[in-house]
Amino acid sequence: MTMSERPAKSYFESKADKEAAAKKSSALNQVCQWAVDNQTGWSLALLALIHGYDVVFANKTSPFVHLQHQISGDAEGRFERGCRDVYYVLYWVVAFTLIRITVMNKVLEPLARWGGVSSSRKVTRFGEQGWLVVYYIISNTVG
Protein backbone atom coordinates (compact mmCIF):
# COMPACT_ATOMS: atom_id res chain seq x y z
CA MET A 1 0.00 0.00 0.00
CA THR A 2 1.50 3.35 -1.01
CA MET A 3 1.03 6.70 0.68
CA SER A 4 -1.67 7.73 -1.77
CA GLU A 5 -3.65 4.55 -1.12
CA ARG A 6 -3.60 4.92 2.68
CA PRO A 7 -7.00 5.95 4.04
CA ALA A 8 -7.26 9.41 5.58
CA LYS A 9 -7.11 9.63 9.37
CA SER A 10 -10.35 10.14 11.17
CA TYR A 11 -11.04 13.27 13.18
CA PHE A 12 -10.35 11.44 16.44
CA GLU A 13 -7.05 9.97 15.22
CA SER A 14 -5.76 13.34 14.05
CA LYS A 15 -6.90 14.98 17.30
CA ALA A 16 -5.13 12.29 19.34
CA ASP A 17 -1.96 12.81 17.29
CA LYS A 18 -2.08 16.57 17.91
CA GLU A 19 -2.62 16.07 21.65
CA ALA A 20 0.26 13.58 21.84
CA ALA A 21 2.58 16.00 20.01
CA ALA A 22 1.54 18.87 22.31
CA LYS A 23 2.09 16.72 25.39
CA LYS A 24 5.58 15.71 24.27
CA SER A 25 6.63 19.31 23.71
CA SER A 26 5.19 20.90 26.87
CA ALA A 27 7.67 22.44 29.29
CA LEU A 28 6.27 20.53 32.25
CA ASN A 29 6.64 17.23 30.41
CA GLN A 30 10.25 18.06 29.57
CA VAL A 31 11.02 18.93 33.21
CA CYS A 32 9.36 15.72 34.42
CA GLN A 33 11.27 13.67 31.85
CA TRP A 34 14.54 15.31 32.96
CA ALA A 35 13.76 14.49 36.61
CA VAL A 36 13.10 10.84 35.74
CA ASP A 37 16.19 10.55 33.55
CA ASN A 38 18.48 12.09 36.19
CA GLN A 39 17.14 10.61 39.43
CA THR A 40 20.56 9.56 40.65
CA GLY A 41 22.15 12.94 40.06
CA TRP A 42 19.54 15.21 41.57
CA SER A 43 18.86 13.01 44.58
CA LEU A 44 22.59 12.67 45.33
CA ALA A 45 23.03 16.44 44.93
CA LEU A 46 20.09 17.19 47.23
CA LEU A 47 21.36 14.81 49.91
CA ALA A 48 24.86 16.33 49.72
CA LEU A 49 23.37 19.83 49.94
CA ILE A 50 21.21 18.90 52.94
CA HIS A 51 24.09 17.25 54.82
CA GLY A 52 26.45 20.12 53.98
CA TYR A 53 23.91 22.62 55.31
CA ASP A 54 23.40 20.51 58.42
CA VAL A 55 27.10 20.34 59.24
CA VAL A 56 28.18 23.86 58.25
CA PHE A 57 25.23 26.13 59.02
CA ALA A 58 22.70 24.32 61.20
CA ASN A 59 25.21 22.86 63.68
CA LYS A 60 23.62 19.42 63.25
CA THR A 61 20.09 20.65 63.99
CA SER A 62 18.65 20.73 60.47
CA PRO A 63 14.97 19.73 60.31
CA PHE A 64 15.78 17.66 57.23
CA VAL A 65 18.08 15.30 59.10
CA HIS A 66 16.91 15.43 62.72
CA LEU A 67 13.47 15.25 64.32
CA GLN A 68 12.51 18.62 65.81
CA HIS A 69 9.73 18.21 68.34
CA GLN A 70 11.26 16.45 71.32
CA ILE A 71 9.00 16.18 74.33
CA SER A 72 10.66 18.24 77.04
CA GLY A 73 11.25 16.40 80.28
CA ASP A 74 10.66 12.97 78.75
CA ALA A 75 13.14 10.46 80.18
CA GLU A 76 12.86 8.18 77.13
CA GLY A 77 13.70 10.95 74.64
CA ARG A 78 10.49 10.63 72.65
CA PHE A 79 9.20 13.07 70.06
CA GLU A 80 5.77 14.40 69.20
CA ARG A 81 4.35 15.31 65.82
CA GLY A 82 4.79 18.81 64.50
CA CYS A 83 4.65 20.86 61.34
CA ARG A 84 8.42 20.69 60.74
CA ASP A 85 8.27 16.91 60.39
CA VAL A 86 7.49 17.39 56.70
CA TYR A 87 11.17 18.29 56.11
CA TYR A 88 12.28 15.01 57.67
CA VAL A 89 9.81 13.05 55.53
CA LEU A 90 10.97 14.83 52.36
CA TYR A 91 14.57 13.97 53.21
CA TRP A 92 13.70 10.28 53.41
CA VAL A 93 11.72 10.45 50.16
CA VAL A 94 14.86 11.69 48.41
CA ALA A 95 17.05 9.15 50.22
CA PHE A 96 14.82 6.23 49.24
CA THR A 97 14.68 7.52 45.66
CA LEU A 98 18.48 7.35 45.54
CA ILE A 99 18.55 3.89 47.12
CA ARG A 100 15.85 2.61 44.75
CA ILE A 101 17.44 3.90 41.55
CA THR A 102 20.88 2.66 42.62
CA VAL A 103 19.64 -0.85 43.41
CA MET A 104 17.66 -0.96 40.17
CA ASN A 105 20.46 0.33 37.91
CA LYS A 106 23.46 -1.31 39.54
CA VAL A 107 22.05 -4.64 40.76
CA LEU A 108 18.72 -5.66 39.29
CA GLU A 109 18.97 -4.47 35.67
CA PRO A 110 22.42 -6.07 35.17
CA LEU A 111 21.00 -9.23 36.76
CA ALA A 112 18.17 -9.20 34.21
CA ARG A 113 20.62 -8.78 31.31
CA TRP A 114 22.80 -11.57 32.71
CA GLY A 115 19.69 -13.75 32.85
CA GLY A 116 19.08 -13.25 29.14
CA VAL A 117 16.46 -10.51 29.07
CA SER A 118 17.18 -8.41 25.99
CA SER A 119 14.23 -6.02 25.66
CA SER A 120 14.85 -2.62 27.25
CA ARG A 121 11.27 -2.43 28.53
CA LYS A 122 11.50 -5.88 30.10
CA VAL A 123 14.82 -5.04 31.77
CA THR A 124 13.26 -1.90 33.26
CA ARG A 125 10.20 -3.85 34.34
CA PHE A 126 12.42 -6.49 35.99
CA GLY A 127 14.26 -3.73 37.87
CA GLU A 128 11.03 -2.15 39.09
CA GLN A 129 9.50 -5.44 40.18
CA GLY A 130 12.77 -6.57 41.74
CA TRP A 131 12.92 -3.35 43.76
CA LEU A 132 9.46 -4.07 45.14
CA VAL A 133 10.60 -7.53 46.22
CA VAL A 134 13.74 -6.13 47.89
CA TYR A 135 11.78 -3.32 49.57
CA TYR A 136 9.03 -5.60 50.89
CA ILE A 137 11.48 -8.20 52.16
CA ILE A 138 13.50 -5.59 54.05
CA SER A 139 10.51 -3.65 55.38
CA ASN A 140 8.72 -6.80 56.54
CA THR A 141 11.86 -8.14 58.17
CA VAL A 142 12.77 -4.91 59.95
CA GLY A 143 9.20 -3.95 60.74
PDB file of C-alpha atoms in Angstrom:
ATOM      1  CA  MET A   1       0.000   0.000   0.000  1.00  0.00           C
ATOM      2  CA  THR A   2       1.498   3.348  -1.008  1.00  0.00           C
ATOM      3  CA  MET A   3       1.026   6.695   0.683  1.00  0.00           C
ATOM      4  CA  SER A   4      -1.668   7.729  -1.768  1.00  0.00           C
ATOM      5  CA  GLU A   5      -3.647   4.548  -1.116  1.00  0.00           C
ATOM      6  CA  ARG A   6      -3.597   4.922   2.685  1.00  0.00           C
ATOM      7  CA  PRO A   7      -7.002   5.949   4.041  1.00  0.00           C
ATOM      8  CA  ALA A   8      -7.264   9.411   5.580  1.00  0.00           C
ATOM      9  CA  LYS A   9      -7.110   9.632   9.366  1.00  0.00           C
ATOM     10  CA  SER A  10     -10.353  10.141  11.170  1.00  0.00           C
ATOM     11  CA  TYR A  11     -11.039  13.270  13.175  1.00  0.00           C
ATOM     12  CA  PHE A  12     -10.347  11.438  16.444  1.00  0.00           C
ATOM     13  CA  GLU A  13      -7.046   9.966  15.221  1.00  0.00           C
ATOM     14  CA  SER A  14      -5.761  13.338  14.054  1.00  0.00           C
ATOM     15  CA  LYS A  15      -6.904  14.983  17.300  1.00  0.00           C
ATOM     16  CA  ALA A  16      -5.133  12.294  19.345  1.00  0.00           C
ATOM     17  CA  ASP A  17      -1.961  12.807  17.291  1.00  0.00           C
ATOM     18  CA  LYS A  18      -2.077  16.570  17.909  1.00  0.00           C
ATOM     19  CA  GLU A  19      -2.615  16.074  21.645  1.00  0.00           C
ATOM     20  CA  ALA A  20       0.261  13.584  21.844  1.00  0.00           C
ATOM     21  CA  ALA A  21       2.579  16.001  20.013  1.00  0.00           C
ATOM     22  CA  ALA A  22       1.538  18.874  22.314  1.00  0.00           C
ATOM     23  CA  LYS A  23       2.093  16.723  25.388  1.00  0.00           C
ATOM     24  CA  LYS A  24       5.578  15.712  24.267  1.00  0.00           C
ATOM     25  CA  SER A  25       6.629  19.311  23.711  1.00  0.00           C
ATOM     26  CA  SER A  26       5.194  20.900  26.867  1.00  0.00           C
ATOM     27  CA  ALA A  27       7.667  22.439  29.288  1.00  0.00           C
ATOM     28  CA  LEU A  28       6.265  20.533  32.251  1.00  0.00           C
ATOM     29  CA  ASN A  29       6.636  17.235  30.413  1.00  0.00           C
ATOM     30  CA  GLN A  30      10.249  18.059  29.575  1.00  0.00           C
ATOM     31  CA  VAL A  31      11.015  18.926  33.210  1.00  0.00           C
ATOM     32  CA  CYS A  32       9.357  15.723  34.416  1.00  0.00           C
ATOM     33  CA  GLN A  33      11.274  13.667  31.854  1.00  0.00           C
ATOM     34  CA  TRP A  34      14.540  15.306  32.958  1.00  0.00           C
ATOM     35  CA  ALA A  35      13.757  14.491  36.611  1.00  0.00           C
ATOM     36  CA  VAL A  36      13.097  10.840  35.742  1.00  0.00           C
ATOM     37  CA  ASP A  37      16.193  10.553  33.549  1.00  0.00           C
ATOM     38  CA  ASN A  38      18.475  12.093  36.190  1.00  0.00           C
ATOM     39  CA  GLN A  39      17.142  10.606  39.426  1.00  0.00           C
ATOM     40  CA  THR A  40      20.559   9.556  40.655  1.00  0.00           C
ATOM     41  CA  GLY A  41      22.151  12.941  40.058  1.00  0.00           C
ATOM     42  CA  TRP A  42      19.537  15.209  41.566  1.00  0.00           C
ATOM     43  CA  SER A  43      18.862  13.008  44.575  1.00  0.00           C
ATOM     44  CA  LEU A  44      22.588  12.669  45.332  1.00  0.00           C
ATOM     45  CA  ALA A  45      23.029  16.443  44.932  1.00  0.00           C
ATOM     46  CA  LEU A  46      20.086  17.187  47.233  1.00  0.00           C
ATOM     47  CA  LEU A  47      21.362  14.807  49.915  1.00  0.00           C
ATOM     48  CA  ALA A  48      24.859  16.333  49.722  1.00  0.00           C
ATOM     49  CA  LEU A  49      23.371  19.828  49.940  1.00  0.00           C
ATOM     50  CA  ILE A  50      21.213  18.896  52.941  1.00  0.00           C
ATOM     51  CA  HIS A  51      24.092  17.253  54.821  1.00  0.00           C
ATOM     52  CA  GLY A  52      26.446  20.125  53.975  1.00  0.00           C
ATOM     53  CA  TYR A  53      23.912  22.622  55.306  1.00  0.00           C
ATOM     54  CA  ASP A  54      23.398  20.512  58.420  1.00  0.00           C
ATOM     55  CA  VAL A  55      27.103  20.344  59.242  1.00  0.00           C
ATOM     56  CA  VAL A  56      28.180  23.861  58.253  1.00  0.00           C
ATOM     57  CA  PHE A  57      25.229  26.130  59.025  1.00  0.00           C
ATOM     58  CA  ALA A  58      22.702  24.323  61.203  1.00  0.00           C
ATOM     59  CA  ASN A  59      25.208  22.863  63.677  1.00  0.00           C
ATOM     60  CA  LYS A  60      23.619  19.424  63.245  1.00  0.00           C
ATOM     61  CA  THR A  61      20.087  20.654  63.987  1.00  0.00           C
ATOM     62  CA  SER A  62      18.650  20.731  60.472  1.00  0.00           C
ATOM     63  CA  PRO A  63      14.969  19.728  60.314  1.00  0.00           C
ATOM     64  CA  PHE A  64      15.780  17.658  57.225  1.00  0.00           C
ATOM     65  CA  VAL A  65      18.076  15.296  59.104  1.00  0.00           C
ATOM     66  CA  HIS A  66      16.912  15.428  62.719  1.00  0.00           C
ATOM     67  CA  LEU A  67      13.472  15.254  64.319  1.00  0.00           C
ATOM     68  CA  GLN A  68      12.512  18.617  65.811  1.00  0.00           C
ATOM     69  CA  HIS A  69       9.725  18.212  68.336  1.00  0.00           C
ATOM     70  CA  GLN A  70      11.264  16.447  71.322  1.00  0.00           C
ATOM     71  CA  ILE A  71       8.998  16.182  74.325  1.00  0.00           C
ATOM     72  CA  SER A  72      10.656  18.237  77.044  1.00  0.00           C
ATOM     73  CA  GLY A  73      11.255  16.398  80.281  1.00  0.00           C
ATOM     74  CA  ASP A  74      10.663  12.969  78.751  1.00  0.00           C
ATOM     75  CA  ALA A  75      13.136  10.456  80.183  1.00  0.00           C
ATOM     76  CA  GLU A  76      12.862   8.176  77.128  1.00  0.00           C
ATOM     77  CA  GLY A  77      13.701  10.953  74.641  1.00  0.00           C
ATOM     78  CA  ARG A  78      10.485  10.629  72.655  1.00  0.00           C
ATOM     79  CA  PHE A  79       9.197  13.067  70.065  1.00  0.00           C
ATOM     80  CA  GLU A  80       5.765  14.401  69.204  1.00  0.00           C
ATOM     81  CA  ARG A  81       4.348  15.309  65.817  1.00  0.00           C
ATOM     82  CA  GLY A  82       4.792  18.810  64.501  1.00  0.00           C
ATOM     83  CA  CYS A  83       4.649  20.860  61.344  1.00  0.00           C
ATOM     84  CA  ARG A  84       8.421  20.691  60.745  1.00  0.00           C
ATOM     85  CA  ASP A  85       8.269  16.910  60.391  1.00  0.00           C
ATOM     86  CA  VAL A  86       7.488  17.385  56.697  1.00  0.00           C
ATOM     87  CA  TYR A  87      11.171  18.287  56.110  1.00  0.00           C
ATOM     88  CA  TYR A  88      12.275  15.012  57.667  1.00  0.00           C
ATOM     89  CA  VAL A  89       9.809  13.052  55.533  1.00  0.00           C
ATOM     90  CA  LEU A  90      10.971  14.830  52.359  1.00  0.00           C
ATOM     91  CA  TYR A  91      14.568  13.970  53.214  1.00  0.00           C
ATOM     92  CA  TRP A  92      13.703  10.281  53.411  1.00  0.00           C
ATOM     93  CA  VAL A  93      11.718  10.446  50.164  1.00  0.00           C
ATOM     94  CA  VAL A  94      14.862  11.693  48.410  1.00  0.00           C
ATOM     95  CA  ALA A  95      17.052   9.146  50.220  1.00  0.00           C
ATOM     96  CA  PHE A  96      14.825   6.227  49.240  1.00  0.00           C
ATOM     97  CA  THR A  97      14.684   7.516  45.660  1.00  0.00           C
ATOM     98  CA  LEU A  98      18.479   7.348  45.539  1.00  0.00           C
ATOM     99  CA  ILE A  99      18.546   3.891  47.124  1.00  0.00           C
ATOM    100  CA  ARG A 100      15.849   2.614  44.750  1.00  0.00           C
ATOM    101  CA  ILE A 101      17.443   3.895  41.549  1.00  0.00           C
ATOM    102  CA  THR A 102      20.876   2.663  42.617  1.00  0.00           C
ATOM    103  CA  VAL A 103      19.636  -0.849  43.409  1.00  0.00           C
ATOM    104  CA  MET A 104      17.659  -0.958  40.175  1.00  0.00           C
ATOM    105  CA  ASN A 105      20.457   0.332  37.913  1.00  0.00           C
ATOM    106  CA  LYS A 106      23.463  -1.311  39.539  1.00  0.00           C
ATOM    107  CA  VAL A 107      22.053  -4.644  40.757  1.00  0.00           C
ATOM    108  CA  LEU A 108      18.722  -5.657  39.289  1.00  0.00           C
ATOM    109  CA  GLU A 109      18.971  -4.469  35.673  1.00  0.00           C
ATOM    110  CA  PRO A 110      22.423  -6.071  35.166  1.00  0.00           C
ATOM    111  CA  LEU A 111      20.995  -9.227  36.759  1.00  0.00           C
ATOM    112  CA  ALA A 112      18.168  -9.202  34.210  1.00  0.00           C
ATOM    113  CA  ARG A 113      20.620  -8.779  31.310  1.00  0.00           C
ATOM    114  CA  TRP A 114      22.796 -11.571  32.709  1.00  0.00           C
ATOM    115  CA  GLY A 115      19.688 -13.750  32.850  1.00  0.00           C
ATOM    116  CA  GLY A 116      19.083 -13.254  29.142  1.00  0.00           C
ATOM    117  CA  VAL A 117      16.458 -10.508  29.070  1.00  0.00           C
ATOM    118  CA  SER A 118      17.183  -8.412  25.991  1.00  0.00           C
ATOM    119  CA  SER A 119      14.234  -6.015  25.660  1.00  0.00           C
ATOM    120  CA  SER A 120      14.848  -2.621  27.254  1.00  0.00           C
ATOM    121  CA  ARG A 121      11.273  -2.432  28.532  1.00  0.00           C
ATOM    122  CA  LYS A 122      11.504  -5.882  30.104  1.00  0.00           C
ATOM    123  CA  VAL A 123      14.825  -5.040  31.772  1.00  0.00           C
ATOM    124  CA  THR A 124      13.258  -1.902  33.261  1.00  0.00           C
ATOM    125  CA  ARG A 125      10.198  -3.852  34.340  1.00  0.00           C
ATOM    126  CA  PHE A 126      12.417  -6.486  35.991  1.00  0.00           C
ATOM    127  CA  GLY A 127      14.264  -3.730  37.869  1.00  0.00           C
ATOM    128  CA  GLU A 128      11.033  -2.152  39.088  1.00  0.00           C
ATOM    129  CA  GLN A 129       9.499  -5.439  40.184  1.00  0.00           C
ATOM    130  CA  GLY A 130      12.769  -6.567  41.738  1.00  0.00           C
ATOM    131  CA  TRP A 131      12.919  -3.351  43.760  1.00  0.00           C
ATOM    132  CA  LEU A 132       9.463  -4.069  45.138  1.00  0.00           C
ATOM    133  CA  VAL A 133      10.603  -7.535  46.221  1.00  0.00           C
ATOM    134  CA  VAL A 134      13.737  -6.126  47.893  1.00  0.00           C
ATOM    135  CA  TYR A 135      11.776  -3.317  49.571  1.00  0.00           C
ATOM    136  CA  TYR A 136       9.026  -5.600  50.887  1.00  0.00           C
ATOM    137  CA  ILE A 137      11.478  -8.199  52.165  1.00  0.00           C
ATOM    138  CA  ILE A 138      13.495  -5.591  54.048  1.00  0.00           C
ATOM    139  CA  SER A 139      10.506  -3.647  55.380  1.00  0.00           C
ATOM    140  CA  ASN A 140       8.718  -6.797  56.536  1.00  0.00           C
ATOM    141  CA  THR A 141      11.864  -8.136  58.167  1.00  0.00           C
ATOM    142  CA  VAL A 142      12.767  -4.912  59.954  1.00  0.00           C
ATOM    143  CA  GLY A 143       9.200  -3.949  60.743  1.00  0.00           C
TER     144      GLY A 143
END
